[in-house]
Short mmCIF file of C-alpha atoms in Angstrom, two decimals:
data_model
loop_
_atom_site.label_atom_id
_atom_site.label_comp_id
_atom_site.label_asym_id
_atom_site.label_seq_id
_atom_site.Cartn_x
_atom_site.Cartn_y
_atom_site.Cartn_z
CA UNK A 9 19.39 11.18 -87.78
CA UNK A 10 22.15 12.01 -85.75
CA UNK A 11 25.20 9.75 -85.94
CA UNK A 12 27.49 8.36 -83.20
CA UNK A 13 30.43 6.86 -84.54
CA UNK A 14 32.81 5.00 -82.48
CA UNK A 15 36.82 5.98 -82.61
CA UNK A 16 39.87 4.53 -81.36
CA UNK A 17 42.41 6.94 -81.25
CA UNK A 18 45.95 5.47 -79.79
CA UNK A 19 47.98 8.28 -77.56
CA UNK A 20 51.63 8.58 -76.77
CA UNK A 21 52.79 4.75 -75.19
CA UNK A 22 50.57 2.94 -77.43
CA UNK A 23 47.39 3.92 -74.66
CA UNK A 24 44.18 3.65 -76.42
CA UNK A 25 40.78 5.02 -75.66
CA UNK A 26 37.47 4.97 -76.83
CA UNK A 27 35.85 7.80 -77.75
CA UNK A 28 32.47 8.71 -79.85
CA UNK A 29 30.98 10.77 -82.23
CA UNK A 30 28.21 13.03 -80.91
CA UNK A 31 27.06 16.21 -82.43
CA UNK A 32 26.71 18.14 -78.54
CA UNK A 33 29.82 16.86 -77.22
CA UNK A 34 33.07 18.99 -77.88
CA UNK A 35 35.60 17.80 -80.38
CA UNK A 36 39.61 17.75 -79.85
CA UNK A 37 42.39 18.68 -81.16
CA UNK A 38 45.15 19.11 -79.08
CA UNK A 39 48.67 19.98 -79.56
CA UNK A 40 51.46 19.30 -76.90
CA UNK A 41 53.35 21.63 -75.03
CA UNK A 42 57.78 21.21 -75.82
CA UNK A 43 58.67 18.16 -74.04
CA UNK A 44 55.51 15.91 -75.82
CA UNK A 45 55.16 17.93 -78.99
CA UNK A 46 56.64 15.56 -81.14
CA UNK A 47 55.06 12.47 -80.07
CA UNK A 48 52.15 13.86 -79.90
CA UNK A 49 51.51 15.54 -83.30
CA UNK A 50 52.18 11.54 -84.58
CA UNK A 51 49.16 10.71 -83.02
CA UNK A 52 47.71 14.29 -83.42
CA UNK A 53 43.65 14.37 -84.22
CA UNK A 54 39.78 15.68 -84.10
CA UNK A 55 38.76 13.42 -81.43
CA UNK A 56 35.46 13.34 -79.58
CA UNK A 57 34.94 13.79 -75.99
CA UNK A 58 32.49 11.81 -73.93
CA UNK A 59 32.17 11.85 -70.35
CA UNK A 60 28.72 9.72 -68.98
CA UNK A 61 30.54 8.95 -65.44
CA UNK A 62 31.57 10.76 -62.59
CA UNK A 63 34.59 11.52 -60.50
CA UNK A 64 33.15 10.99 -57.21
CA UNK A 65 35.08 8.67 -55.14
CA UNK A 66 37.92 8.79 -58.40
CA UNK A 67 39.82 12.08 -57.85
CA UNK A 68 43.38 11.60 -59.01
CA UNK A 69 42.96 7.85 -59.44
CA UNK A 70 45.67 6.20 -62.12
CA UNK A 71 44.31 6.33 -65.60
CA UNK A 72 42.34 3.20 -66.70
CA UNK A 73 41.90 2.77 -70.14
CA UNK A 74 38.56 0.57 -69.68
CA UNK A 75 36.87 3.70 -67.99
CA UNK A 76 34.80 6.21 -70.68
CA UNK A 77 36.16 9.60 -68.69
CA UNK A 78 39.15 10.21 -66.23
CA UNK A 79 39.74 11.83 -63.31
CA UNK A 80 43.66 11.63 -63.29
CA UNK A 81 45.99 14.70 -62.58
CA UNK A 82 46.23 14.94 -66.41
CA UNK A 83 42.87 14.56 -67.63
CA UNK A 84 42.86 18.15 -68.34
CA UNK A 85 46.01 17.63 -70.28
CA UNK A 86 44.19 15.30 -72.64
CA UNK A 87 41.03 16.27 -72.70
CA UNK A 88 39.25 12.94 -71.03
CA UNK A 89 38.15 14.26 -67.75
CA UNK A 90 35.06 13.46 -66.26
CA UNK A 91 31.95 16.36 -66.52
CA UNK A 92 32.33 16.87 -62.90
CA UNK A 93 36.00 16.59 -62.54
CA UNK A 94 36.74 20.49 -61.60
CA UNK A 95 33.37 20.42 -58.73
CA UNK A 96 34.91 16.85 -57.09
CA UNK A 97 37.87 17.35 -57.36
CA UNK A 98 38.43 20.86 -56.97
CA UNK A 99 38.86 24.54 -58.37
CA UNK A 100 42.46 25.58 -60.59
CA UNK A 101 43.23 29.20 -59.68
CA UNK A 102 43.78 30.43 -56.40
CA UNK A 103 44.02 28.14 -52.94
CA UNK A 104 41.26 30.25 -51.84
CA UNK A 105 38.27 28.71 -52.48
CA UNK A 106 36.58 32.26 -52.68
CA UNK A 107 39.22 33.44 -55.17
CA UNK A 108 38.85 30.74 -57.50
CA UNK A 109 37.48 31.08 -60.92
CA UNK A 110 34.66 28.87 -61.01
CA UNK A 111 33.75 27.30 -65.23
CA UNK A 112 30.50 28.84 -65.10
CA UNK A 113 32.46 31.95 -64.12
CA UNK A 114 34.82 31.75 -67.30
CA UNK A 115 31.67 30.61 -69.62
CA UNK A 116 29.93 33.81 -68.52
CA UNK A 117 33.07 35.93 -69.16
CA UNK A 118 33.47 34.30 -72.72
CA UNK A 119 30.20 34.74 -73.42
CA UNK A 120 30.48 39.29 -73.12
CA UNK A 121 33.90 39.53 -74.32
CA UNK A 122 32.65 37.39 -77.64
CA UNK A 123 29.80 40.23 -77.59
CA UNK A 124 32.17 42.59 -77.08
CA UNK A 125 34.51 42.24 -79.96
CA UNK A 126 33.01 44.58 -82.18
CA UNK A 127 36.24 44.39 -84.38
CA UNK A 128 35.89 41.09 -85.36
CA UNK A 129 35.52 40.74 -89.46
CA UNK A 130 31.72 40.53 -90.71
CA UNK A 131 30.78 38.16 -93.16
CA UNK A 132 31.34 39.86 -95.95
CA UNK A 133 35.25 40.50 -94.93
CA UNK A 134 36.33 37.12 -95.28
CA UNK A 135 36.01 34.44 -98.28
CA UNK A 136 37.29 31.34 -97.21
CA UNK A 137 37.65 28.43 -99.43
CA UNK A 138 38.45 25.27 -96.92
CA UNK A 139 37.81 22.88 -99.39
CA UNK A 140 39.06 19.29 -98.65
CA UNK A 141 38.30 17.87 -95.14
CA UNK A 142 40.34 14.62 -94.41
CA UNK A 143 40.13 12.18 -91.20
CA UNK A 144 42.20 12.03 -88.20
CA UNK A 145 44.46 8.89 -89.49
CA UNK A 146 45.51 10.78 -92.49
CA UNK A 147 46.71 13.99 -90.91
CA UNK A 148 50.56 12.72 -90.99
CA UNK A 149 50.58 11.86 -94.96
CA UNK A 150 51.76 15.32 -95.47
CA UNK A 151 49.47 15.13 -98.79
CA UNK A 152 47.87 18.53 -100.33
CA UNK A 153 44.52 17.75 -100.75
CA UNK A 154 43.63 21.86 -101.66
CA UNK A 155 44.64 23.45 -104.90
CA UNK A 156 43.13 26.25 -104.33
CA UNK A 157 44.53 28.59 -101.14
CA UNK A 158 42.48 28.75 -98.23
CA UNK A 159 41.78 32.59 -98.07
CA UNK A 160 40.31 33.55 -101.48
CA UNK A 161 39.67 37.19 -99.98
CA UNK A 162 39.90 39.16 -97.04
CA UNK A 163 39.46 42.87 -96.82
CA UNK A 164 42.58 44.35 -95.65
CA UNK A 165 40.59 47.34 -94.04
CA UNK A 166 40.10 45.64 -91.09
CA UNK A 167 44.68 45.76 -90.59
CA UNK A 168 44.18 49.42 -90.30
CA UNK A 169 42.72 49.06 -87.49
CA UNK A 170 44.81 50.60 -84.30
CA UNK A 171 45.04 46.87 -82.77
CA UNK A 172 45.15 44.80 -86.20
CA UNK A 173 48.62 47.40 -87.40
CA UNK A 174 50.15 47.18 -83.61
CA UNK A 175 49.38 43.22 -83.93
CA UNK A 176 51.17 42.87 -87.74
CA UNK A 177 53.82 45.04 -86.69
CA UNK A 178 55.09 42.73 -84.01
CA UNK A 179 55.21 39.52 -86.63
CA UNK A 180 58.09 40.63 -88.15
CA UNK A 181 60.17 40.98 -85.33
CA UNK A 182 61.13 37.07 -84.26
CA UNK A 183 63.45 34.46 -85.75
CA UNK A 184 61.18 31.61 -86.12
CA UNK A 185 63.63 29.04 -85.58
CA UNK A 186 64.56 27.93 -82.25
CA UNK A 187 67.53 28.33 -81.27
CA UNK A 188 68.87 31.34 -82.10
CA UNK A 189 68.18 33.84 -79.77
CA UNK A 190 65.78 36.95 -80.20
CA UNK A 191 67.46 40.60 -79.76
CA UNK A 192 65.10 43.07 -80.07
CA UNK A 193 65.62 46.97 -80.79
CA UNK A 194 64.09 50.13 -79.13
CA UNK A 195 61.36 50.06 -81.87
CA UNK A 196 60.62 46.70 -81.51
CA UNK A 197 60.15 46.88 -77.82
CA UNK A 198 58.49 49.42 -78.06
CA UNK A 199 55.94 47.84 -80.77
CA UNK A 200 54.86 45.74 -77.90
CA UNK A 201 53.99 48.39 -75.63
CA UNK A 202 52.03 49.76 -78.65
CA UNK A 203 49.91 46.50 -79.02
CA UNK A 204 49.41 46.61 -75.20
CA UNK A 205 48.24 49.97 -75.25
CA UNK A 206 45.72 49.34 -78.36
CA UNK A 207 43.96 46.04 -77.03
CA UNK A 208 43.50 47.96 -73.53
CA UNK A 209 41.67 50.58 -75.17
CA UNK A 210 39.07 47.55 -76.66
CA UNK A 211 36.04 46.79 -74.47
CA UNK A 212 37.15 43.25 -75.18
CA UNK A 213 40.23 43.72 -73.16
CA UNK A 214 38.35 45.85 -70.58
CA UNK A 215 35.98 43.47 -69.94
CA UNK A 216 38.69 40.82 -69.50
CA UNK A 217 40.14 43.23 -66.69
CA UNK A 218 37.12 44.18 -64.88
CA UNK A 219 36.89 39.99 -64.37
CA UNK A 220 40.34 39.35 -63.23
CA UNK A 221 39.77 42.42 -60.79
CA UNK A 222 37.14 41.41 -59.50
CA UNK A 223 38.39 38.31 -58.90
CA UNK A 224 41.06 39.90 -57.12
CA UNK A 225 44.16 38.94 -59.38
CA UNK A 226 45.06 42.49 -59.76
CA UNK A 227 44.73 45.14 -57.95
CA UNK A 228 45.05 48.00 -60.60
CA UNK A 229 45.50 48.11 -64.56
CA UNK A 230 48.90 48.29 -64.62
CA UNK A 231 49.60 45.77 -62.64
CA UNK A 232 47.54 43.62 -65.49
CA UNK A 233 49.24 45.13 -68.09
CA UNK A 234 52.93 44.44 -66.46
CA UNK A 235 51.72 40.70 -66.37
CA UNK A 236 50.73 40.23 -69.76
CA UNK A 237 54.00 42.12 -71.09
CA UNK A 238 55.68 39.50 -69.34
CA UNK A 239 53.84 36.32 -69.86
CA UNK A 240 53.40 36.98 -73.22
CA UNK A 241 56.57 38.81 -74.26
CA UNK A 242 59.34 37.85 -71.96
CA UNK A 243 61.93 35.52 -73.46
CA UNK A 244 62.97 31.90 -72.71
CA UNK A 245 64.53 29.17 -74.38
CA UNK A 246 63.49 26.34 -75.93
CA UNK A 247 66.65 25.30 -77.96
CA UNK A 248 70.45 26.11 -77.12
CA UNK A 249 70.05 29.86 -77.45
CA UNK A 250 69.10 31.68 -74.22
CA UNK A 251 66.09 34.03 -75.00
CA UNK A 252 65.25 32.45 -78.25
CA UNK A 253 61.24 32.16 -77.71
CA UNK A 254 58.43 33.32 -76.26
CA UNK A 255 54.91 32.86 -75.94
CA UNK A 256 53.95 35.68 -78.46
CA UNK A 257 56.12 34.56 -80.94
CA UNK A 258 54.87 31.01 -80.49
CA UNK A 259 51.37 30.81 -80.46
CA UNK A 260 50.69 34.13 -82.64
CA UNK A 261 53.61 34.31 -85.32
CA UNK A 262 55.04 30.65 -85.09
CA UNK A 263 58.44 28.47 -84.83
CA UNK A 264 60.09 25.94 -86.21
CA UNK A 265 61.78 23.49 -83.69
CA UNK A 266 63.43 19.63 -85.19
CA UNK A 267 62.17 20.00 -88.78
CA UNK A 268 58.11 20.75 -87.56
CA UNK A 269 55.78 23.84 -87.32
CA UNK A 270 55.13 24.49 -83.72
CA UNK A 271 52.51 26.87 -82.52
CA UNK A 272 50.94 29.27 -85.66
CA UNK A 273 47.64 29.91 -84.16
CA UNK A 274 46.45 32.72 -85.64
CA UNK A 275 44.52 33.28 -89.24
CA UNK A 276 46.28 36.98 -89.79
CA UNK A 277 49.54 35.29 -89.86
CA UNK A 278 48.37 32.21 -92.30
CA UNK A 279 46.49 34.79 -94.51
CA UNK A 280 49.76 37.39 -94.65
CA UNK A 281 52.19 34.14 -95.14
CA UNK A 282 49.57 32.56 -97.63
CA UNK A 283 49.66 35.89 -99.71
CA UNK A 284 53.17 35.70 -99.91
CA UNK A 285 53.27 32.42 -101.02
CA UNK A 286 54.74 31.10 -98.01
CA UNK A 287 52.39 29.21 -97.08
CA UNK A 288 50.18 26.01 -98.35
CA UNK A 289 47.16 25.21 -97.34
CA UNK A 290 46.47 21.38 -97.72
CA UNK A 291 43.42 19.86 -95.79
CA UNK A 292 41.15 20.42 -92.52
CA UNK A 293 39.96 18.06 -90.75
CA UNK A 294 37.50 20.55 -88.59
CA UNK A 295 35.62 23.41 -89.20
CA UNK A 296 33.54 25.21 -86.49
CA UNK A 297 30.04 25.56 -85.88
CA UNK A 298 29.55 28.94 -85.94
CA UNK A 299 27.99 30.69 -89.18
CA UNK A 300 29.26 33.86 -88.69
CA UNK A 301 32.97 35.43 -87.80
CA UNK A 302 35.14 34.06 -85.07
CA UNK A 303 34.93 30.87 -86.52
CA UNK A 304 37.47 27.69 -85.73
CA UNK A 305 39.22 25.75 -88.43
CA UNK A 306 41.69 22.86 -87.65
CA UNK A 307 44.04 22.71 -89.77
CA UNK A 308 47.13 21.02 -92.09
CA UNK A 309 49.85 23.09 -93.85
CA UNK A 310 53.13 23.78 -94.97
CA UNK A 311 55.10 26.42 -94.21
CA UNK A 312 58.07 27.51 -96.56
CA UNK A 313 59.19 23.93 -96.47
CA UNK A 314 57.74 22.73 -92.45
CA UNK A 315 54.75 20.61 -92.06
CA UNK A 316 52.14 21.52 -89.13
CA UNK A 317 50.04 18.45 -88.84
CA UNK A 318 46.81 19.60 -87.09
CA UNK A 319 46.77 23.53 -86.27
CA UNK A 320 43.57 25.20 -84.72
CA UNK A 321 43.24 28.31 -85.20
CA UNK A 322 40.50 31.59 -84.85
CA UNK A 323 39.04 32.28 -88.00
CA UNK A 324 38.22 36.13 -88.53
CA UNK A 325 38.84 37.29 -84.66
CA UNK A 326 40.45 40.36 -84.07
CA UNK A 327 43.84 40.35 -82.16
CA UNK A 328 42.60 41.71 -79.52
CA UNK A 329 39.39 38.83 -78.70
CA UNK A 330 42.55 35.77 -79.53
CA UNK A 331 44.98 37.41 -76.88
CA UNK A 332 41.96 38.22 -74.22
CA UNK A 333 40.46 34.61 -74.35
CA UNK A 334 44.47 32.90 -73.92
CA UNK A 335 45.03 35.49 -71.49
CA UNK A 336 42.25 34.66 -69.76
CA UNK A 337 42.95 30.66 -69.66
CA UNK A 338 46.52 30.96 -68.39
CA UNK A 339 45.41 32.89 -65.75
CA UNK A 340 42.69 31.34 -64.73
CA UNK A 341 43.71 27.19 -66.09
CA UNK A 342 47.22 27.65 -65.90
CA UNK A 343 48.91 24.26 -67.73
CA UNK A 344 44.68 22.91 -67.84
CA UNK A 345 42.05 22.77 -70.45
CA UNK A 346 39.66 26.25 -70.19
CA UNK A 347 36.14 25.21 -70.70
CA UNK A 348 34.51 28.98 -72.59
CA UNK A 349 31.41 29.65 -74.33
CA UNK A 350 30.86 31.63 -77.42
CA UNK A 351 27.72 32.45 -78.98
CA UNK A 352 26.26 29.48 -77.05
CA UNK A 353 28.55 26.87 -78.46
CA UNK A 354 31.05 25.26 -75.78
CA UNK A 355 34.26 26.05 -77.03
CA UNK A 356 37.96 24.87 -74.92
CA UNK A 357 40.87 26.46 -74.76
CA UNK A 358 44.55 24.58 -73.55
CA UNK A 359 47.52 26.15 -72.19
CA UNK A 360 50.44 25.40 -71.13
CA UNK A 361 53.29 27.28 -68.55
CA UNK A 362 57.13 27.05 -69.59
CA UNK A 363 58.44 25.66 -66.24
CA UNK A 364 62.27 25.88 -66.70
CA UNK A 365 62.24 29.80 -65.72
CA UNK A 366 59.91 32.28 -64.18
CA UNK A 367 60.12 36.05 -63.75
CA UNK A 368 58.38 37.68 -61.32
CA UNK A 369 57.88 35.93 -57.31
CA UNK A 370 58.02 32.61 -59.48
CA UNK A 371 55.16 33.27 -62.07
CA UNK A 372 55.49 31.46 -65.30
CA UNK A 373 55.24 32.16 -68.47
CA UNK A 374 53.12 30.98 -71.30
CA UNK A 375 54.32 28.00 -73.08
CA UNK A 376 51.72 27.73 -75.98
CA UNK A 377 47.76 28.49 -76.23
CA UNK A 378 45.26 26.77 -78.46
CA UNK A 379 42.06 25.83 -79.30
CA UNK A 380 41.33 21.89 -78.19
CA UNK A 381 37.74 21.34 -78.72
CA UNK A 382 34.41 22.85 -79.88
CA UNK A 383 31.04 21.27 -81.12
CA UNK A 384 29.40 21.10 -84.42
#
């Protein structure tokens, strides 16, 4: 019998909101972009999603706590909206409503690049070992409730492939805490252009690019490419240091900002770090629905002394699907929640932009990228 569970889950100024348990709606866990990270993680957990009323007549009407969906200007940023909060209340993406990227659209683009990623580990690449799962209330004990690490094997063929060695190659090259400012060399800059190259060759990434073109956000490849060396590798700062982050660095290798993890969303990373004996896995309080490889585990650890209290993360994608699908989500969501599909399971996908600088005619950069919800 399927169960539906009622939660109360209290958010930033003591705001609470009802939620409940049911196996087809999309479960959360969110993490906050710079200025709400802290708060946020406090309060940080797999919540459910359940939206049985409508925006119409609502759009951008001040949150109320009593109703069971939203339809607020930051719904998206927490997850609550309404089911039909993007057709009343309008399209993200371009002020054109014929260049705007519908969710059907980005479900149906999901949906091929997931068939697409044909270097994704198989089954029997990856032994995982998740053990313990623990609720949402316990997340901040900062207890280790896993003895056992949480990759028990993982064939290290698949990092010799061109786009796994050009992703490990750039992990190495940050300072994870922020800070202190990031100074690259001519090899390390040029390790980027390397990954870029790689993923471009992937019919993952060229199915990402035939979208965006199509959708006329660029005109030509390179223009795409220029982007995404800028969104994702251009630097900003987040502490005192000029230049001392980036999105890259954040979302894919991790940083360490006021004594917490921030970012480290990506399982090559936790396995390398976890080898090393960096790292220490100590509970989950979600694991995905899909039975075979990209998976989605939400997760606790410590890191060589920092606690990350919930971090989601792809489980057995290759580097090339992770950056695609949070590519894809900035562009098209840019600072919203990115409703996708994979194998048929809804899957959601926040960003968020860093707002204090901009390169280009004023674009933004890429402030974080997760995974916020899925379904079991």
């Amino acid at each position: 019998m399927k169960a539906r569970v009622s939660l109360i889950l209290a958010l930033l100024c003591g705001l609470a909101w009802a939620v409940q348990e049911d196996p087809k709606e999309p479960k959360q866990f969110p993490e906050p972009e710079e200025e709400m990270e802290e708060a946020m993680e406090e309060a940080l957990a797999s919540t459910l999603y359940s939206a049985p009323d409508s925006c119409r007549g609502r759009c951008h009407k001040s949150f109320d706590q009593h109703h069971p969906c939203h339809c607020d200007a930051r719904c998206p940023e927490f997850g609550n909206c309404c089911e039909d909060f993007e057709s009343q209340c309008g399209h993200e993406g371009f002020s054109h409503s014929s260049d705007a990227i519908t969710t059907d659209e980005l479900k149906a683009i999901s949906e091929k690049i997931y068939r697409a990623d044909t270097n994704k580990a198989q089954k029997e690449d990856i032994i995982l070992n998740s053990q313990n799962a623990i609720s949402p209330s316990e997340t901040g004990d900062r207890v280790d409730h896993c003895p056992e690490p949480l990759f028990t094997y993982v064939n290290e063929e698949l990092f010799s492939k061109p786009t796994y060695a050009a992703f490990i190659n750039l992990l190495n090259n940050y300072q994870r805490a922020t800070g202190h400012g990031e100074h690259f060399s001519a090899q390390q800059l040029a390790e980027q252009d390397t990954f870029l190259t790689e993923v471009m060759k992937t019919a993952v990434m060229k199915e990402l690019y035939s979208f965006l073109h199509h959708q006329n956000r660029y005109g030509s490849e390179r223009e795409f490419v220029n982007d995404l060396k800028n969104m994702w590798f251009g630097l900003y700062s987040r502490g005192n240091e000029e230049g001392d982050s980036s999105g890259f660095e954040h979302v894919f290798s991790g940083e360490i900002k006021k004594g917490k993890v921030t970012g480290f969303h990506n399982w090559i990373r936790f396995y390398m770090q976890e080898k090393e004996g960096l790292v220490d896995y100590y509970s989950h309080i979600y694991d995905g629905p899909w039975e075979s490889y990209p998976d989605v585990l939400a997760m606790q650890f410590n890191w060589d002394g920092y606690y990350k209290e919930v971090g989601s993360a792809f489980i057995g994608s290759s580097p090339e699907f992770e950056f695609a699908l949070y590519s894809l989500c900035f562009i098209a969501r840019p600072g919203k929640t990115c409703q996708l599909s994979l194998g048929g399971y809804p899957l959601a996908i926040q960003t968020y932009t860093w707002d204090k600088s901009t390169y280009g005619n004023g674009k933004k950069y890429i402030a974080t990228a997760y995974v916020v919800s899925s379904t079991r």
